[in-house]
PDB file of C-alpha atoms and ligand atoms in Angstrom:
ATOM      1  CA  MET A   1      93.458  88.207  93.572  1.00 67.00           C
ATOM      2  CA  ASN A   2      97.194  88.059  94.226  1.00 71.00           C
ATOM      3  CA  ASN A   3      98.187  91.593  93.415  1.00 86.00           C
ATOM      4  CA  GLN A   4      99.016  94.258  95.935  1.00 94.00           C
ATOM      5  CA  ILE A   5      97.321  97.597  95.353  1.00 98.00           C
ATOM      6  CA  ILE A   6      98.479 101.048  96.431  1.00 98.00           C
ATOM      7  CA  ASP A   7      96.069 103.473  98.097  1.00 98.00           C
ATOM      8  CA  ILE A   8      97.412 106.848  96.958  1.00 98.00           C
ATOM      9  CA  GLY A   9      95.116 108.907  99.215  1.00 98.00           C
ATOM     10  CA  VAL A  10      94.546 108.068 102.883  1.00 98.00           C
ATOM     11  CA  ASN A  11      93.880 110.757 105.503  1.00 98.00           C
ATOM     12  CA  LEU A  12      95.295 108.458 108.167  1.00 98.00           C
ATOM     13  CA  MET A  13      96.061 111.236 110.657  1.00 97.00           C
ATOM     14  CA  HIS A  14      92.361 112.181 110.738  1.00 97.00           C
ATOM     15  CA  ARG A  15      90.894 112.093 114.261  1.00 96.00           C
ATOM     16  CA  SER A  16      88.537 109.235 113.358  1.00 96.00           C
ATOM     17  CA  PHE A  17      91.607 106.953 113.205  1.00 97.00           C
ATOM     18  CA  HIS A  18      93.052 108.009 116.580  1.00 96.00           C
ATOM     19  CA  GLN A  19      91.835 104.908 118.400  1.00 96.00           C
ATOM     20  CA  ASP A  20      92.894 102.203 115.977  1.00 96.00           C
ATOM     21  CA  ARG A  21      95.381 103.588 113.462  1.00 97.00           C
ATOM     22  CA  GLU A  22      97.682 100.577 113.671  1.00 97.00           C
ATOM     23  CA  GLN A  23      94.836  98.126 113.129  1.00 97.00           C
ATOM     24  CA  VAL A  24      93.686 100.119 110.083  1.00 98.00           C
ATOM     25  CA  VAL A  25      97.158  99.793 108.541  1.00 98.00           C
ATOM     26  CA  ALA A  26      97.245  96.068 109.412  1.00 98.00           C
ATOM     27  CA  ARG A  27      93.769  95.471 107.951  1.00 97.00           C
ATOM     28  CA  ALA A  28      94.783  97.255 104.755  1.00 97.00           C
ATOM     29  CA  ALA A  29      97.866  95.046 104.400  1.00 97.00           C
ATOM     30  CA  ALA A  30      95.775  91.929 105.100  1.00 97.00           C
ATOM     31  CA  ASN A  31      93.604  92.997 102.153  1.00 96.00           C
ATOM     32  CA  GLN A  32      96.684  93.450  99.931  1.00 97.00           C
ATOM     33  CA  VAL A  33      96.414  97.238 100.154  1.00 98.00           C
ATOM     34  CA  THR A  34     100.036  98.291 100.592  1.00 97.00           C
ATOM     35  CA  PRO A  35     101.838 100.647 100.567  1.00 98.00           C
ATOM     36  CA  LEU A  36      99.588 103.532 101.661  1.00 98.00           C
ATOM     37  CA  ILE A  37     100.279 107.143 100.832  1.00 98.00           C
ATOM     38  CA  LEU A  38      99.108 109.390 103.647  1.00 98.00           C
ATOM     39  CA  THR A  39      97.682 112.700 102.529  1.00 98.00           C
ATOM     40  CA  GLY A  40      99.123 115.794 104.214  1.00 98.00           C
ATOM     41  CA  THR A  41      96.463 118.509 104.350  1.00 97.00           C
ATOM     42  CA  SER A  42      97.983 121.178 106.597  1.00 97.00           C
ATOM     43  CA  LEU A  43     101.471 121.859 107.901  1.00 97.00           C
ATOM     44  CA  ARG A  44     100.697 120.163 111.213  1.00 97.00           C
ATOM     45  CA  ASN A  45      98.955 117.252 109.583  1.00 97.00           C
ATOM     46  CA  SER A  46     101.804 116.821 107.076  1.00 98.00           C
ATOM     47  CA  LEU A  47     104.275 116.741 109.962  1.00 98.00           C
ATOM     48  CA  GLU A  48     102.248 114.090 111.765  1.00 98.00           C
ATOM     49  CA  ALA A  49     101.796 112.039 108.596  1.00 98.00           C
ATOM     50  CA  ALA A  50     105.539 112.149 107.821  1.00 98.00           C
ATOM     51  CA  ARG A  51     106.404 111.192 111.388  1.00 98.00           C
ATOM     52  CA  TYR A  52     103.939 108.295 111.416  1.00 98.00           C
ATOM     53  CA  ALA A  53     104.961 107.051 107.977  1.00 98.00           C
ATOM     54  CA  GLY A  54     108.585 107.078 109.110  1.00 98.00           C
ATOM     55  CA  ARG A  55     107.751 104.271 111.531  1.00 97.00           C
ATOM     56  CA  TYR A  56     106.659 101.965 108.686  1.00 96.00           C
ATOM     57  CA  SER A  57     109.516 102.099 106.232  1.00 95.00           C
ATOM     58  CA  GLY A  58     108.464 100.886 102.777  1.00 95.00           C
ATOM     59  CA  LYS A  59     104.824 100.459 103.869  1.00 97.00           C
ATOM     60  CA  LEU A  60     103.719 104.001 104.528  1.00 98.00           C
ATOM     61  CA  TYR A  61     104.606 107.168 102.667  1.00 98.00           C
ATOM     62  CA  ALA A  62     103.278 110.713 102.985  1.00 98.00           C
ATOM     63  CA  THR A  63     102.660 113.868 101.025  1.00 98.00           C
ATOM     64  CA  ALA A  64     103.477 117.305 102.422  1.00 98.00           C
ATOM     65  CA  GLY A  65     101.219 120.212 101.616  1.00 98.00           C
ATOM     66  CA  VAL A  66      98.415 122.559 102.562  1.00 98.00           C
ATOM     67  CA  HIS A  67      94.845 121.969 101.348  1.00 97.00           C
ATOM     68  CA  PRO A  68      93.107 125.031  99.850  1.00 97.00           C
ATOM     69  CA  HIS A  69      90.738 125.066 102.842  1.00 96.00           C
ATOM     70  CA  ASP A  70      93.752 125.858 104.997  1.00 96.00           C
ATOM     71  CA  ALA A  71      95.440 128.331 102.662  1.00 96.00           C
ATOM     72  CA  LYS A  72      94.509 131.191 104.990  1.00 96.00           C
ATOM     73  CA  SER A  73      96.876 129.789 107.626  1.00 96.00           C
ATOM     74  CA  CYS A  74      99.927 129.865 105.303  1.00 96.00           C
ATOM     75  CA  ASN A  75     102.884 132.218 105.488  1.00 96.00           C
ATOM     76  CA  GLU A  76     106.431 132.203 104.094  1.00 91.00           C
ATOM     77  CA  GLU A  77     107.577 129.949 106.886  1.00 97.00           C
ATOM     78  CA  THR A  78     105.018 127.315 105.857  1.00 97.00           C
ATOM     79  CA  ILE A  79     106.825 126.778 102.560  1.00 98.00           C
ATOM     80  CA  THR A  80     110.198 126.551 104.320  1.00 98.00           C
ATOM     81  CA  LYS A  81     108.774 123.911 106.669  1.00 98.00           C
ATOM     82  CA  LEU A  82     107.202 121.955 103.788  1.00 98.00           C
ATOM     83  CA  LYS A  83     110.567 121.997 102.068  1.00 98.00           C
ATOM     84  CA  GLU A  84     112.198 120.486 105.157  1.00 98.00           C
ATOM     85  CA  LEU A  85     109.549 117.769 105.278  1.00 98.00           C
ATOM     86  CA  ALA A  86     109.962 117.068 101.573  1.00 98.00           C
ATOM     87  CA  ALA A  87     113.601 116.153 102.197  1.00 98.00           C
ATOM     88  CA  LEU A  88     112.544 113.136 104.299  1.00 98.00           C
ATOM     89  CA  PRO A  89     112.755 109.837 102.395  1.00 97.00           C
ATOM     90  CA  GLN A  90     109.136 108.860 103.198  1.00 98.00           C
ATOM     91  CA  VAL A  91     107.722 112.120 101.766  1.00 98.00           C
ATOM     92  CA  VAL A  92     106.971 111.466  98.105  1.00 98.00           C
ATOM     93  CA  ALA A  93     104.898 114.405  96.813  1.00 98.00           C
ATOM     94  CA  ILE A  94     103.927 118.019  97.436  1.00 98.00           C
ATOM     95  CA  GLY A  95     100.238 118.409  98.292  1.00 97.00           C
ATOM     96  CA  GLU A  96      97.438 118.038  98.842  1.00 98.00           C
ATOM     97  CA  CYS A  97      97.193 121.482  97.326  1.00 98.00           C
ATOM     98  CA  GLY A  98      94.972 123.207  94.797  1.00 98.00           C
ATOM     99  CA  LEU A  99      91.807 125.293  94.657  1.00 98.00           C
ATOM    100  CA  ASP A 100      88.375 124.702  96.189  1.00 97.00           C
ATOM    101  CA  TYR A 101      85.730 127.259  95.191  1.00 97.00           C
ATOM    102  CA  ASN A 102      82.962 124.931  96.312  1.00 94.00           C
ATOM    103  CA  ARG A 103      83.350 125.622  99.989  1.00 91.00           C
ATOM    104  CA  ASP A 104      85.541 128.734  99.913  1.00 92.00           C
ATOM    105  CA  PHE A 105      86.950 128.111 103.392  1.00 92.00           C
ATOM    106  CA  SER A 106      89.848 130.391 102.416  1.00 94.00           C
ATOM    107  CA  PRO A 107      89.462 133.513 100.216  1.00 96.00           C
ATOM    108  CA  ARG A 108      90.062 132.685  96.543  1.00 97.00           C
ATOM    109  CA  ASP A 109      93.008 135.041  96.034  1.00 97.00           C
ATOM    110  CA  VAL A 110      94.665 133.524  99.123  1.00 97.00           C
ATOM    111  CA  GLN A 111      94.030 130.018  97.769  1.00 97.00           C
ATOM    112  CA  ARG A 112      95.640 130.969  94.447  1.00 98.00           C
ATOM    113  CA  LYS A 113      98.703 132.483  96.105  1.00 98.00           C
ATOM    114  CA  TRP A 114      99.512 129.454  98.264  1.00 98.00           C
ATOM    115  CA  PHE A 115      98.661 126.968  95.563  1.00 98.00           C
ATOM    116  CA  THR A 116     101.135 128.765  93.283  1.00 98.00           C
ATOM    117  CA  GLU A 117     103.796 128.710  96.004  1.00 98.00           C
ATOM    118  CA  GLN A 118     103.395 124.949  96.425  1.00 98.00           C
ATOM    119  CA  VAL A 119     103.537 124.391  92.653  1.00 98.00           C
ATOM    120  CA  ARG A 120     106.817 126.328  92.593  1.00 98.00           C
ATOM    121  CA  LEU A 121     108.157 124.276  95.493  1.00 98.00           C
ATOM    122  CA  ALA A 122     107.362 120.994  93.727  1.00 98.00           C
ATOM    123  CA  LEU A 123     109.109 122.201  90.564  1.00 98.00           C
ATOM    124  CA  GLU A 124     112.123 123.401  92.534  1.00 98.00           C
ATOM    125  CA  LEU A 125     112.420 119.998  94.246  1.00 98.00           C
ATOM    126  CA  ASP A 126     111.443 118.016  91.133  1.00 98.00           C
ATOM    127  CA  MET A 127     108.685 116.275  93.081  1.00 98.00           C
ATOM    128  CA  PRO A 128     105.213 115.238  91.913  1.00 98.00           C
ATOM    129  CA  LEU A 129     102.128 117.245  92.927  1.00 98.00           C
ATOM    130  CA  PHE A 130      99.074 115.766  94.648  1.00 98.00           C
ATOM    131  CA  LEU A 131      96.272 118.063  93.501  1.00 98.00           C
ATOM    132  CA  HIS A 132      92.771 118.953  94.676  1.00 98.00           C
ATOM    133  CA  GLU A 133      90.238 120.892  92.567  1.00 97.00           C
ATOM    134  CA  ARG A 134      86.576 121.692  93.186  1.00 96.00           C
ATOM    135  CA  GLU A 135      84.636 124.107  90.989  1.00 96.00           C
ATOM    136  CA  ALA A 136      87.803 126.025  90.217  1.00 97.00           C
ATOM    137  CA  PHE A 137      88.963 124.396  86.985  1.00 98.00           C
ATOM    138  CA  LYS A 138      89.679 127.588  85.026  1.00 98.00           C
ATOM    139  CA  ASP A 139      91.991 129.179  87.589  1.00 98.00           C
ATOM    140  CA  PHE A 140      93.445 125.791  88.538  1.00 98.00           C
ATOM    141  CA  ILE A 141      94.541 124.803  85.033  1.00 98.00           C
ATOM    142  CA  ALA A 142      95.775 128.347  84.344  1.00 98.00           C
ATOM    143  CA  ILE A 143      98.223 128.177  87.260  1.00 98.00           C
ATOM    144  CA  LEU A 144      99.413 124.704  86.257  1.00 98.00           C
ATOM    145  CA  LYS A 145      99.867 125.748  82.609  1.00 98.00           C
ATOM    146  CA  GLU A 146     101.679 128.929  83.559  1.00 98.00           C
ATOM    147  CA  HIS A 147     104.226 126.800  85.404  1.00 98.00           C
ATOM    148  CA  ALA A 148     104.340 124.051  82.758  1.00 98.00           C
ATOM    149  CA  VAL A 149     103.587 121.389  85.360  1.00 98.00           C
ATOM    150  CA  GLN A 150     103.756 117.817  84.055  1.00 97.00           C
ATOM    151  CA  LYS A 151     104.205 115.558  87.048  1.00 98.00           C
ATOM    152  CA  ALA A 152     100.915 115.726  88.906  1.00 98.00           C
ATOM    153  CA  VAL A 153      97.971 113.622  89.982  1.00 98.00           C
ATOM    154  CA  VAL A 154      94.506 115.162  90.151  1.00 98.00           C
ATOM    155  CA  HIS A 155      93.214 113.290  93.162  1.00 97.00           C
ATOM    156  CA  CYS A 156      89.553 112.327  93.570  1.00 97.00           C
ATOM    157  CA  PHE A 157      88.702 113.325  90.013  1.00 97.00           C
ATOM    158  CA  THR A 158      84.945 113.890  89.608  1.00 95.00           C
ATOM    159  CA  GLY A 159      85.050 116.443  86.777  1.00 95.00           C
ATOM    160  CA  THR A 160      83.790 116.663  83.198  1.00 96.00           C
ATOM    161  CA  LEU A 161      85.028 115.210  79.917  1.00 97.00           C
ATOM    162  CA  PRO A 162      86.712 118.455  78.743  1.00 97.00           C
ATOM    163  CA  GLU A 163      88.433 118.731  82.123  1.00 98.00           C
ATOM    164  CA  LEU A 164      89.667 115.146  81.929  1.00 98.00           C
ATOM    165  CA  LYS A 165      90.961 115.732  78.387  1.00 98.00           C
ATOM    166  CA  ALA A 166      92.807 118.858  79.496  1.00 98.00           C
ATOM    167  CA  TYR A 167      94.493 116.993  82.353  1.00 98.00           C
ATOM    168  CA  LEU A 168      95.524 114.090  80.147  1.00 98.00           C
ATOM    169  CA  GLU A 169      96.916 116.489  77.532  1.00 98.00           C
ATOM    170  CA  MET A 170      99.037 118.095  80.249  1.00 98.00           C
ATOM    171  CA  GLY A 171     100.445 114.643  81.041  1.00 98.00           C
ATOM    172  CA  PHE A 172      98.714 114.421  84.415  1.00 98.00           C
ATOM    173  CA  HIS A 173      97.667 111.305  86.275  1.00 98.00           C
ATOM    174  CA  ILE A 174      94.132 110.811  87.574  1.00 98.00           C
ATOM    175  CA  GLY A 175      93.064 109.490  90.991  1.00 98.00           C
ATOM    176  CA  ILE A 176      89.724 107.679  91.203  1.00 98.00           C
ATOM    177  CA  THR A 177      87.929 107.169  94.530  1.00 97.00           C
ATOM    178  CA  GLY A 178      84.823 105.304  95.686  1.00 96.00           C
ATOM    179  CA  TRP A 179      82.817 108.140  94.163  1.00 95.00           C
ATOM    180  CA  ILE A 180      82.629 105.798  91.185  1.00 95.00           C
ATOM    181  CA  CYS A 181      80.648 103.321  93.320  1.00 92.00           C
ATOM    182  CA  ASP A 182      77.799 105.795  93.774  1.00 87.00           C
ATOM    183  CA  GLU A 183      74.866 104.843  91.516  1.00 81.00           C
ATOM    184  CA  ARG A 184      73.668 108.428  91.116  1.00 83.00           C
ATOM    185  CA  ARG A 185      76.545 110.845  91.693  1.00 84.00           C
ATOM    186  CA  GLY A 186      79.170 108.607  90.078  1.00 85.00           C
ATOM    187  CA  LYS A 187      77.307 107.818  86.882  1.00 88.00           C
ATOM    188  CA  HIS A 188      79.218 110.170  84.559  1.00 91.00           C
ATOM    189  CA  LEU A 189      82.506 109.065  86.105  1.00 94.00           C
ATOM    190  CA  ARG A 190      81.811 105.456  85.107  1.00 94.00           C
ATOM    191  CA  ASP A 191      81.919 106.467  81.447  1.00 93.00           C
ATOM    192  CA  LEU A 192      84.861 108.834  81.791  1.00 96.00           C
ATOM    193  CA  VAL A 193      87.116 106.346  83.557  1.00 97.00           C
ATOM    194  CA  ARG A 194      87.287 104.295  80.359  1.00 97.00           C
ATOM    195  CA  MET A 195      89.130 107.158  78.689  1.00 97.00           C
ATOM    196  CA  ILE A 196      91.992 107.196  81.180  1.00 98.00           C
ATOM    197  CA  PRO A 197      94.987 105.171  79.941  1.00 98.00           C
ATOM    198  CA  LEU A 198      96.058 102.581  82.536  1.00 97.00           C
ATOM    199  CA  ASP A 199      99.474 104.170  82.818  1.00 98.00           C
ATOM    200  CA  ARG A 200      97.792 107.385  84.017  1.00 98.00           C
ATOM    201  CA  LEU A 201      95.232 105.845  86.357  1.00 98.00           C
ATOM    202  CA  MET A 202      95.568 105.448  90.124  1.00 98.00           C
ATOM    203  CA  ILE A 203      93.078 104.448  92.789  1.00 98.00           C
ATOM    204  CA  GLU A 204      92.458 105.814  96.262  1.00 98.00           C
ATOM    205  CA  THR A 205      89.976 105.600  99.116  1.00 98.00           C
ATOM    206  CA  ASP A 206      90.329 109.187 100.457  1.00 98.00           C
ATOM    207  CA  ALA A 207      89.548 107.488 103.800  1.00 98.00           C
ATOM    208  CA  PRO A 208      87.920 108.249 106.204  1.00 98.00           C
ATOM    209  CA  PHE A 209      85.783 110.103 103.633  1.00 96.00           C
ATOM    210  CA  LEU A 210      83.856 108.829 100.583  1.00 95.00           C
ATOM    211  CA  THR A 211      82.884 105.373 101.863  1.00 95.00           C
ATOM    212  CA  PRO A 212      81.709 103.383  98.793  1.00 93.00           C
ATOM    213  CA  ARG A 213      77.910 103.456  98.846  1.00 91.00           C
ATOM    214  CA  ASP A 214      77.510  99.896  97.597  1.00 89.00           C
ATOM    215  CA  LEU A 215      79.707  98.057 100.129  1.00 90.00           C
ATOM    216  CA  LYS A 216      78.098  94.755 101.081  1.00 85.00           C
ATOM    217  CA  GLU A 217      79.133  95.002 104.709  1.00 84.00           C
ATOM    218  CA  LYS A 218      78.850  98.649 105.619  1.00 85.00           C
ATOM    219  CA  PRO A 219      80.946  99.833 108.537  1.00 89.00           C
ATOM    220  CA  ALA A 220      78.689 100.690 111.508  1.00 84.00           C
ATOM    221  CA  ASP A 221      80.263 104.129 111.932  1.00 90.00           C
ATOM    222  CA  GLY A 222      80.237 104.820 108.168  1.00 92.00           C
ATOM    223  CA  ARG A 223      83.994 105.389 108.208  1.00 97.00           C
ATOM    224  CA  ASN A 224      85.962 104.583 105.075  1.00 97.00           C
ATOM    225  CA  GLU A 225      89.340 102.831 105.393  1.00 97.00           C
ATOM    226  CA  PRO A 226      92.082 101.694 103.016  1.00 98.00           C
ATOM    227  CA  ALA A 227      91.056  98.010 103.302  1.00 97.00           C
ATOM    228  CA  PHE A 228      88.063  98.946 101.090  1.00 97.00           C
ATOM    229  CA  LEU A 229      90.321  99.846  98.145  1.00 97.00           C
ATOM    230  CA  LEU A 230      89.816  96.392  96.648  1.00 96.00           C
ATOM    231  CA  HIS A 231      86.116  97.213  96.320  1.00 96.00           C
ATOM    232  CA  ILE A 232      86.944 100.403  94.418  1.00 97.00           C
ATOM    233  CA  LEU A 233      89.405  98.526  92.203  1.00 97.00           C
ATOM    234  CA  GLN A 234      86.682  96.059  91.254  1.00 96.00           C
ATOM    235  CA  ALA A 235      84.248  98.854  90.409  1.00 96.00           C
ATOM    236  CA  VAL A 236      86.888 100.544  88.224  1.00 97.00           C
ATOM    237  CA  ALA A 237      87.726  97.232  86.514  1.00 97.00           C
ATOM    238  CA  ARG A 238      84.030  96.626  85.724  1.00 95.00           C
ATOM    239  CA  CYS A 239      83.710 100.105  84.213  1.00 95.00           C
ATOM    240  CA  ILE A 240      86.680  99.677  81.917  1.00 96.00           C
ATOM    241  CA  GLY A 241      85.825  96.067  81.116  1.00 97.00           C
ATOM    242  CA  LYS A 242      89.156  94.510  82.135  1.00 97.00           C
ATOM    243  CA  PRO A 243      89.982  91.837  84.723  1.00 97.00           C
ATOM    244  CA  ALA A 244      90.592  93.227  88.240  1.00 96.00           C
ATOM    245  CA  GLU A 245      94.035  91.578  88.286  1.00 96.00           C
ATOM    246  CA  GLU A 246      95.116  93.467  85.196  1.00 97.00           C
ATOM    247  CA  VAL A 247      93.877  96.802  86.551  1.00 97.00           C
ATOM    248  CA  ALA A 248      95.496  96.079  89.924  1.00 97.00           C
ATOM    249  CA  LYS A 249      98.845  95.355  88.324  1.00 97.00           C
ATOM    250  CA  ALA A 250      98.696  98.388  86.059  1.00 97.00           C
ATOM    251  CA  THR A 251      97.562 100.919  88.673  1.00 98.00           C
ATOM    252  CA  THR A 252     100.143  99.619  91.151  1.00 98.00           C
ATOM    253  CA  GLU A 253     102.934 100.017  88.587  1.00 97.00           C
ATOM    254  CA  THR A 254     101.639 103.434  87.664  1.00 98.00           C
ATOM    255  CA  ALA A 255     101.527 104.608  91.292  1.00 98.00           C
ATOM    256  CA  ALA A 256     104.928 103.107  92.153  1.00 97.00           C
ATOM    257  CA  GLY A 257     106.514 104.834  89.159  1.00 98.00           C
ATOM    258  CA  PHE A 258     104.781 108.151  89.795  1.00 98.00           C
ATOM    259  CA  PHE A 259     105.751 108.371  93.476  1.00 98.00           C
ATOM    260  CA  ARG A 260     109.113 106.618  92.897  1.00 97.00           C
ATOM    261  CA  ILE A 261     108.440 104.052  95.615  1.00 96.00           C
TER     262      ILE A 261
HETATM  263 ZN1   ZN B   1      90.990 116.519  98.109  1.00 69.46          ZN
END
């Protein structure tokens, strides 16, 4: 395959990449996975991601945001700092932000408050949102509807058909991870992915998490990395019944247009 593919969700500042971050980026590029969009999950992490991405102009980009798990650490200054980060040329979206009622690491009302603040920031700056939702669909969509959000990607989508329809009706983009490679857990997703128009579909590893279960050569430490995106692309292409090249080209164009890179 001759097409480059964009990994829209890499947690490259995660501690599991401390020893070999540069090699991970190089291996991704050698596997045609470029550029990478580094996911910012807390203020500190977003700062580190933006700083690191700044060293690889045109190859690495970053998002700036606070994951719902970390909402409890937010204050007014957090939003000011995110706004400063968002002004950097390598920062291309606000997020990862959203609601996670599965683990409830932050109280739900606190999650809603800081999700709303980040939605407002994205609208103020006219930037896309990189969204996370787990078992919180009702409150999540309510906040997005209230603010008439249009430019957003629901990353690592694993939801239901009605949820997918609601997102597509709102004009949102959908991020698909290696979850789809899981024989058992990913079964419903294999059917749903066919309903996502190619100009709304993006692919991501969510590395170092969600290592595809059916990799032929499994990494010894179980760590996922962006070089495995090609494997996810092929799984997605099989599900929708189109050649991998066509899906690669389409998802790359979609991601480049969405993040304006
Ligand atoms: Zn997430």
